[in-house]
mmCIF file of C-alpha atoms in Angstrom:
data_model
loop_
_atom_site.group_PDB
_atom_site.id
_atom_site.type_symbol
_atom_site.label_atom_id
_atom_site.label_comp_id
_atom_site.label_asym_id
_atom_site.label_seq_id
_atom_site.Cartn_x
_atom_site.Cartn_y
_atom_site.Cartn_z
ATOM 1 C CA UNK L 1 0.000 0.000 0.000
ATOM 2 C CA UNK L 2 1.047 3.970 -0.830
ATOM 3 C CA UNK L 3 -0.483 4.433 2.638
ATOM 4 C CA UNK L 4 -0.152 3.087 6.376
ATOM 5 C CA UNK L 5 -2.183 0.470 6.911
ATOM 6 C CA UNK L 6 -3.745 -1.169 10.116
ATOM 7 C CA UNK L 7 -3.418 -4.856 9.804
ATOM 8 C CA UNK L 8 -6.380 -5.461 12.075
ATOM 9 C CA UNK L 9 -8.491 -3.450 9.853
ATOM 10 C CA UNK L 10 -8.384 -6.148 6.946
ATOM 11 C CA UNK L 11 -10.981 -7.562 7.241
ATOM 12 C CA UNK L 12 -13.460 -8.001 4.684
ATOM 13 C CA UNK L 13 -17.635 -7.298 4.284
ATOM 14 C CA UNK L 14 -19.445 -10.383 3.928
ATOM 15 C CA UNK L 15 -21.613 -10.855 0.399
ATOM 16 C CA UNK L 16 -24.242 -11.072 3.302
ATOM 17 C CA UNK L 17 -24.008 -8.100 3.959
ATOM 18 C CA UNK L 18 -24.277 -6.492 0.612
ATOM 19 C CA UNK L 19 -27.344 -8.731 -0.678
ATOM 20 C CA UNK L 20 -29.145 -7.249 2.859
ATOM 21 C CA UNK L 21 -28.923 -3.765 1.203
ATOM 22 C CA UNK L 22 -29.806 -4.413 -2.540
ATOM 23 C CA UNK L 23 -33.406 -3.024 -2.323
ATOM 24 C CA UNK L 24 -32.111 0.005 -0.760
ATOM 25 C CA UNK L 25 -29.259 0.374 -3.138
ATOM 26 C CA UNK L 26 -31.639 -0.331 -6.005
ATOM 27 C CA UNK L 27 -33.993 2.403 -5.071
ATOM 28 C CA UNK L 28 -31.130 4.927 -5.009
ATOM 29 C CA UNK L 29 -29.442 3.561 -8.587
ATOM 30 C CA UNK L 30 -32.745 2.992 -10.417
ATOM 31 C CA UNK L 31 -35.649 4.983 -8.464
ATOM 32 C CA UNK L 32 -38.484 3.307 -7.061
ATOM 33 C CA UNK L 33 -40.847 3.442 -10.926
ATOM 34 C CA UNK L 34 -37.617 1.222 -11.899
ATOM 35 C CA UNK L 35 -37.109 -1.456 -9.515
ATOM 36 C CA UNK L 36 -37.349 -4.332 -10.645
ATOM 37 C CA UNK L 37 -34.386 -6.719 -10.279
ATOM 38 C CA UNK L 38 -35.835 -9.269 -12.354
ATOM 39 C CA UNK L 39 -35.556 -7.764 -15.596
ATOM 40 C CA UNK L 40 -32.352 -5.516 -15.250
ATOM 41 C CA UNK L 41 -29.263 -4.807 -13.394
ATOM 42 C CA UNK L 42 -28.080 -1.598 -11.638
ATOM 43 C CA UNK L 43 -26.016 0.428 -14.641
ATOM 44 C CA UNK L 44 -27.229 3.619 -14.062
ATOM 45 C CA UNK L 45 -24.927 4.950 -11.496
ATOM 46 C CA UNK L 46 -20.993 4.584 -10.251
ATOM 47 C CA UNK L 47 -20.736 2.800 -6.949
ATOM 48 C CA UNK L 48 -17.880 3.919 -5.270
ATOM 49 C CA UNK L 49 -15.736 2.177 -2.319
ATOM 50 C CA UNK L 50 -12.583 4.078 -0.978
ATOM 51 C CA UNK L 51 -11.335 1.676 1.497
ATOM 52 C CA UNK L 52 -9.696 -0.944 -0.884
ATOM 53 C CA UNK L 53 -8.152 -3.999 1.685
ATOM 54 C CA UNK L 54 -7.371 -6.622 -1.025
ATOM 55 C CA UNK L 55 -10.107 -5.749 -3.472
ATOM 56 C CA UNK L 56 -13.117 -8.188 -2.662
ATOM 57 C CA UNK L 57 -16.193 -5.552 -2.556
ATOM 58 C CA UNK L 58 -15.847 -4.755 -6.774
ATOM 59 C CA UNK L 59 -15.713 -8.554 -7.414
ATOM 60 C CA UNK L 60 -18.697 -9.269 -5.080
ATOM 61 C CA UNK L 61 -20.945 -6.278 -6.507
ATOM 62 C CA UNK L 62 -20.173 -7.361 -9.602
ATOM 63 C CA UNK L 63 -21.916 -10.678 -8.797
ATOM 64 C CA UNK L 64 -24.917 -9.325 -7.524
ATOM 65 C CA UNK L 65 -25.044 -7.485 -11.203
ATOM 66 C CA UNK L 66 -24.117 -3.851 -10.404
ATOM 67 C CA UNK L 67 -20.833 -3.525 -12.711
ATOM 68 C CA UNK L 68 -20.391 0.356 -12.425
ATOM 69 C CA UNK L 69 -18.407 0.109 -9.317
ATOM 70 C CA UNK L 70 -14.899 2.057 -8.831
ATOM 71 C CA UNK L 71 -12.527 0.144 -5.776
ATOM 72 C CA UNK L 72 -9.216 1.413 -5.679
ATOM 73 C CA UNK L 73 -6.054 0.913 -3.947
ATOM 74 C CA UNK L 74 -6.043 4.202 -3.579
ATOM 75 C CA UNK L 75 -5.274 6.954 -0.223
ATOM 76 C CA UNK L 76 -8.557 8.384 0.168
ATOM 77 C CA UNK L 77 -7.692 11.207 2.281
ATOM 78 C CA UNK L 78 -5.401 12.153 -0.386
ATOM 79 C CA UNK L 79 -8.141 12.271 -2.599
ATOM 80 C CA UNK L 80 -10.050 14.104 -0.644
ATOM 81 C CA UNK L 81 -7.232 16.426 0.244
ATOM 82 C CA UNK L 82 -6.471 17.023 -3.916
ATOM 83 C CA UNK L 83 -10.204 16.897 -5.196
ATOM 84 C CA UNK L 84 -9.162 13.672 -6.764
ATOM 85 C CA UNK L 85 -12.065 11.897 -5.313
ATOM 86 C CA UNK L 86 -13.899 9.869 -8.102
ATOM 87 C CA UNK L 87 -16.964 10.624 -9.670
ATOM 88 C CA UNK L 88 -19.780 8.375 -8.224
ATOM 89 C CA UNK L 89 -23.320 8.465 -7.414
ATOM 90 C CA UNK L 90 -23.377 6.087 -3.852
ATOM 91 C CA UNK L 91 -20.484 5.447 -1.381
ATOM 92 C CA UNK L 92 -20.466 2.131 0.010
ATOM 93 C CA UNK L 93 -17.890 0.901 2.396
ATOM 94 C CA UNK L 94 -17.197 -0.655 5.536
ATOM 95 C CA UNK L 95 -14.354 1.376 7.044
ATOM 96 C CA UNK L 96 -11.447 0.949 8.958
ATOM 97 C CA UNK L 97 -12.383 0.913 12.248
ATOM 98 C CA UNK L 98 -9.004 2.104 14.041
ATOM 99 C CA UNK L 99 -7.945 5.068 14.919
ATOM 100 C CA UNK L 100 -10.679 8.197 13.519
ATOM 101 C CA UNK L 101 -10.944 6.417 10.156
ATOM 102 C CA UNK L 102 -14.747 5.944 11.029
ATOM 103 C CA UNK L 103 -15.116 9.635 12.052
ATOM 104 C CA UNK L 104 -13.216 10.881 9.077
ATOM 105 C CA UNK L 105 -15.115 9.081 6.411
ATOM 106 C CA UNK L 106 -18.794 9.724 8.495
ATOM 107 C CA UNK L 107 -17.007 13.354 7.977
ATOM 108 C CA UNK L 108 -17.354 13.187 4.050
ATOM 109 C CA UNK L 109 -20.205 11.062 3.549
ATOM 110 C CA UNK L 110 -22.534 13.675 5.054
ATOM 111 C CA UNK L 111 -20.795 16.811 3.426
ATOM 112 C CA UNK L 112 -20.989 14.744 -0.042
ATOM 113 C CA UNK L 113 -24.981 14.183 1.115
ATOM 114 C CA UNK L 114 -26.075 17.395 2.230
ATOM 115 C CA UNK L 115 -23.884 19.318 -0.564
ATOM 116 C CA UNK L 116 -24.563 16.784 -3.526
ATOM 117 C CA UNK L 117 -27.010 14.702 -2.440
ATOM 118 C CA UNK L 118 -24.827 11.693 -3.022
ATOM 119 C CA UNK L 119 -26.003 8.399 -1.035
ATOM 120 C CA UNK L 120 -23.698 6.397 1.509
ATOM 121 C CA UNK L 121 -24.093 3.182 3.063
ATOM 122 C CA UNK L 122 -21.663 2.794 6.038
ATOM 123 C CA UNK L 123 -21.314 -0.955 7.417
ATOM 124 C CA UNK L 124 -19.633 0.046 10.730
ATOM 125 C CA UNK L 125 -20.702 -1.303 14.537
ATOM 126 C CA UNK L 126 -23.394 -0.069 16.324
ATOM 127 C CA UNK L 127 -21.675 1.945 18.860
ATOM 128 C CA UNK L 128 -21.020 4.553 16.355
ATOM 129 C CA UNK L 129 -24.271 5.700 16.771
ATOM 130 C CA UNK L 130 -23.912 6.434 20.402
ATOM 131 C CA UNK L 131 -20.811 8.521 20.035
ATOM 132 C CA UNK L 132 -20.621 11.991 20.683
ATOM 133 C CA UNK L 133 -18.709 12.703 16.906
ATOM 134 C CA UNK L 134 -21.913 10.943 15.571
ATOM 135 C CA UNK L 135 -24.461 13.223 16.824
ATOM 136 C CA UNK L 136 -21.651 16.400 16.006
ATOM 137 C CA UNK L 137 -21.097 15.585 12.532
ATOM 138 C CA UNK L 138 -24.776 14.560 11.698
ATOM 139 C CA UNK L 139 -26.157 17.291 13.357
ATOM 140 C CA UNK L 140 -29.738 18.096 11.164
ATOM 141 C CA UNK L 141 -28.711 15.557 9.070
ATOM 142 C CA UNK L 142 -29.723 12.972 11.831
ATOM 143 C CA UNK L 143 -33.444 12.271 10.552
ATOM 144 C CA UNK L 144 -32.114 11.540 7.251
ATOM 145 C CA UNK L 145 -30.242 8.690 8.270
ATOM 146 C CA UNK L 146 -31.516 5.282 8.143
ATOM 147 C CA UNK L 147 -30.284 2.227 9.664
ATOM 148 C CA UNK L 148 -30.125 -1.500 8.797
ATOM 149 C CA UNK L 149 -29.806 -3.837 11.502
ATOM 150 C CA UNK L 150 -29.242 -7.687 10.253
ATOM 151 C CA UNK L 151 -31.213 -10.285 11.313
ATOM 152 C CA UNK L 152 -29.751 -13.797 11.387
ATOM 153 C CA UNK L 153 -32.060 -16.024 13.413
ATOM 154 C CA UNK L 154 -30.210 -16.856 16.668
ATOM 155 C CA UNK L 155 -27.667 -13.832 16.110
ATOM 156 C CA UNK L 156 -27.046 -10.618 14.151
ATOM 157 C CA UNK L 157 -23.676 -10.005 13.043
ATOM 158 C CA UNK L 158 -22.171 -9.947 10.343
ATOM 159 C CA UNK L 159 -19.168 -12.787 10.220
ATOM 160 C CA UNK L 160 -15.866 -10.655 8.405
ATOM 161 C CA UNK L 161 -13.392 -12.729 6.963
ATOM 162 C CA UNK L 162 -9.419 -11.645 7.272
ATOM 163 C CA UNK L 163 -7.750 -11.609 3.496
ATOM 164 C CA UNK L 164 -5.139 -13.958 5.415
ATOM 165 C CA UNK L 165 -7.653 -16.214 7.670
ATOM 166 C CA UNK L 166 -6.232 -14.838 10.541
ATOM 167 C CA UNK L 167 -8.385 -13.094 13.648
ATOM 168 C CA UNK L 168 -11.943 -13.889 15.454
ATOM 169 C CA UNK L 169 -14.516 -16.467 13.748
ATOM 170 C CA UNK L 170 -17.297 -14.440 15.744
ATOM 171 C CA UNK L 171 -16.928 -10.043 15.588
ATOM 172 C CA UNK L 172 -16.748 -9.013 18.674
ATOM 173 C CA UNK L 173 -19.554 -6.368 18.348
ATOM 174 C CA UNK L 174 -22.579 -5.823 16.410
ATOM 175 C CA UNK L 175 -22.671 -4.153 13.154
ATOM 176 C CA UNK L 176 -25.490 -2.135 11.319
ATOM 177 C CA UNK L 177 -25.461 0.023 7.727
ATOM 178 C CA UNK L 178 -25.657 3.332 8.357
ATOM 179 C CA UNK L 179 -27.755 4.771 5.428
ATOM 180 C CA UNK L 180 -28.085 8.225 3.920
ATOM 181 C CA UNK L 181 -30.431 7.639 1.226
#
């Protein structure tokens, strides 16, 4: 990587995860008189995810049909820092979750919403909500926000995977998409 890296923050966003938030993300890409998964895939606007780890979230949207997706290795604060940040239309990530990465990239997603009107998804854990950078950065923006808890029977996390196979079979806290649609 260009950039310095947390080693603990490898690890990856389930496919689970993703297929949870396809009618949401299909609303945003095709508008609700155009939803219909059946007969067409999401082309009509760039998904974008800055956090690149070893790839894996272009390859898996790709598989659930939306092909339009830009996943970089990439420093995204650069970007940010040099207007370099690439056109798209939705972020979706799950950010690092060390140090203020979270807070940072909460930071942009809401500017990029209120300014642009551009859509995030944020797969992050549920704590976030009860911090007090949350409720700062969000500020009106609050009620716009929507949130998508999982629901797996008996449990509702997500299970990440490590790009090595190394760390905890079970997350040790519970993660919901954070949703500015």
């Amino acid at each position: 990587f260009q950039y310095e890296v947390d080693y603990n923050d490898h690890f990856e966003t389930p496919i689970e995860a993703y297929q949870d938030i396809i009618p949401l993300l299909d609303l945003v890409l095709k508008g609700p008189e155009n939803n219909n998964r059946t007969t067409s895939t999401s082309t009509g606007g760039i998904i974008y995810d800055p956090y690149y780890c070893n790839g894996r979230t272009k390859i898996i949207l790709n598989k659930l049909g939306y092909n339009n997706v830009v996943h970089e290795k990439r420093d995204f604060y650069k970007d940010i820092e040099n207007l370099q940040v690439p056109d798209h239309h939705i972020l979706i990530t799950n950010p690092p979750y060390s140090d203020s990465h979270k807070e940072r990239c909460l930071e942009y997603v809401v500017q990029q919403y209120q300014t642009k009107n551009i859509s995030f998804f944020l797969l992050m854990p549920n704590y976030v909500a009860a911090r007090s950078y949350y409720r700062r950065i969000l500020g009106d923006t609050i009620n716009d926000v929507a949130y998508y808890v999982p629901n797996k029977g008996t449990g509702n996390d997500y299970n990440y995977s490590h790009p090595e196979g190394t760390g905890k079979e079970v997350s040790p806290f519970s993660s919901l998409w954070f949703c500015g649609i």
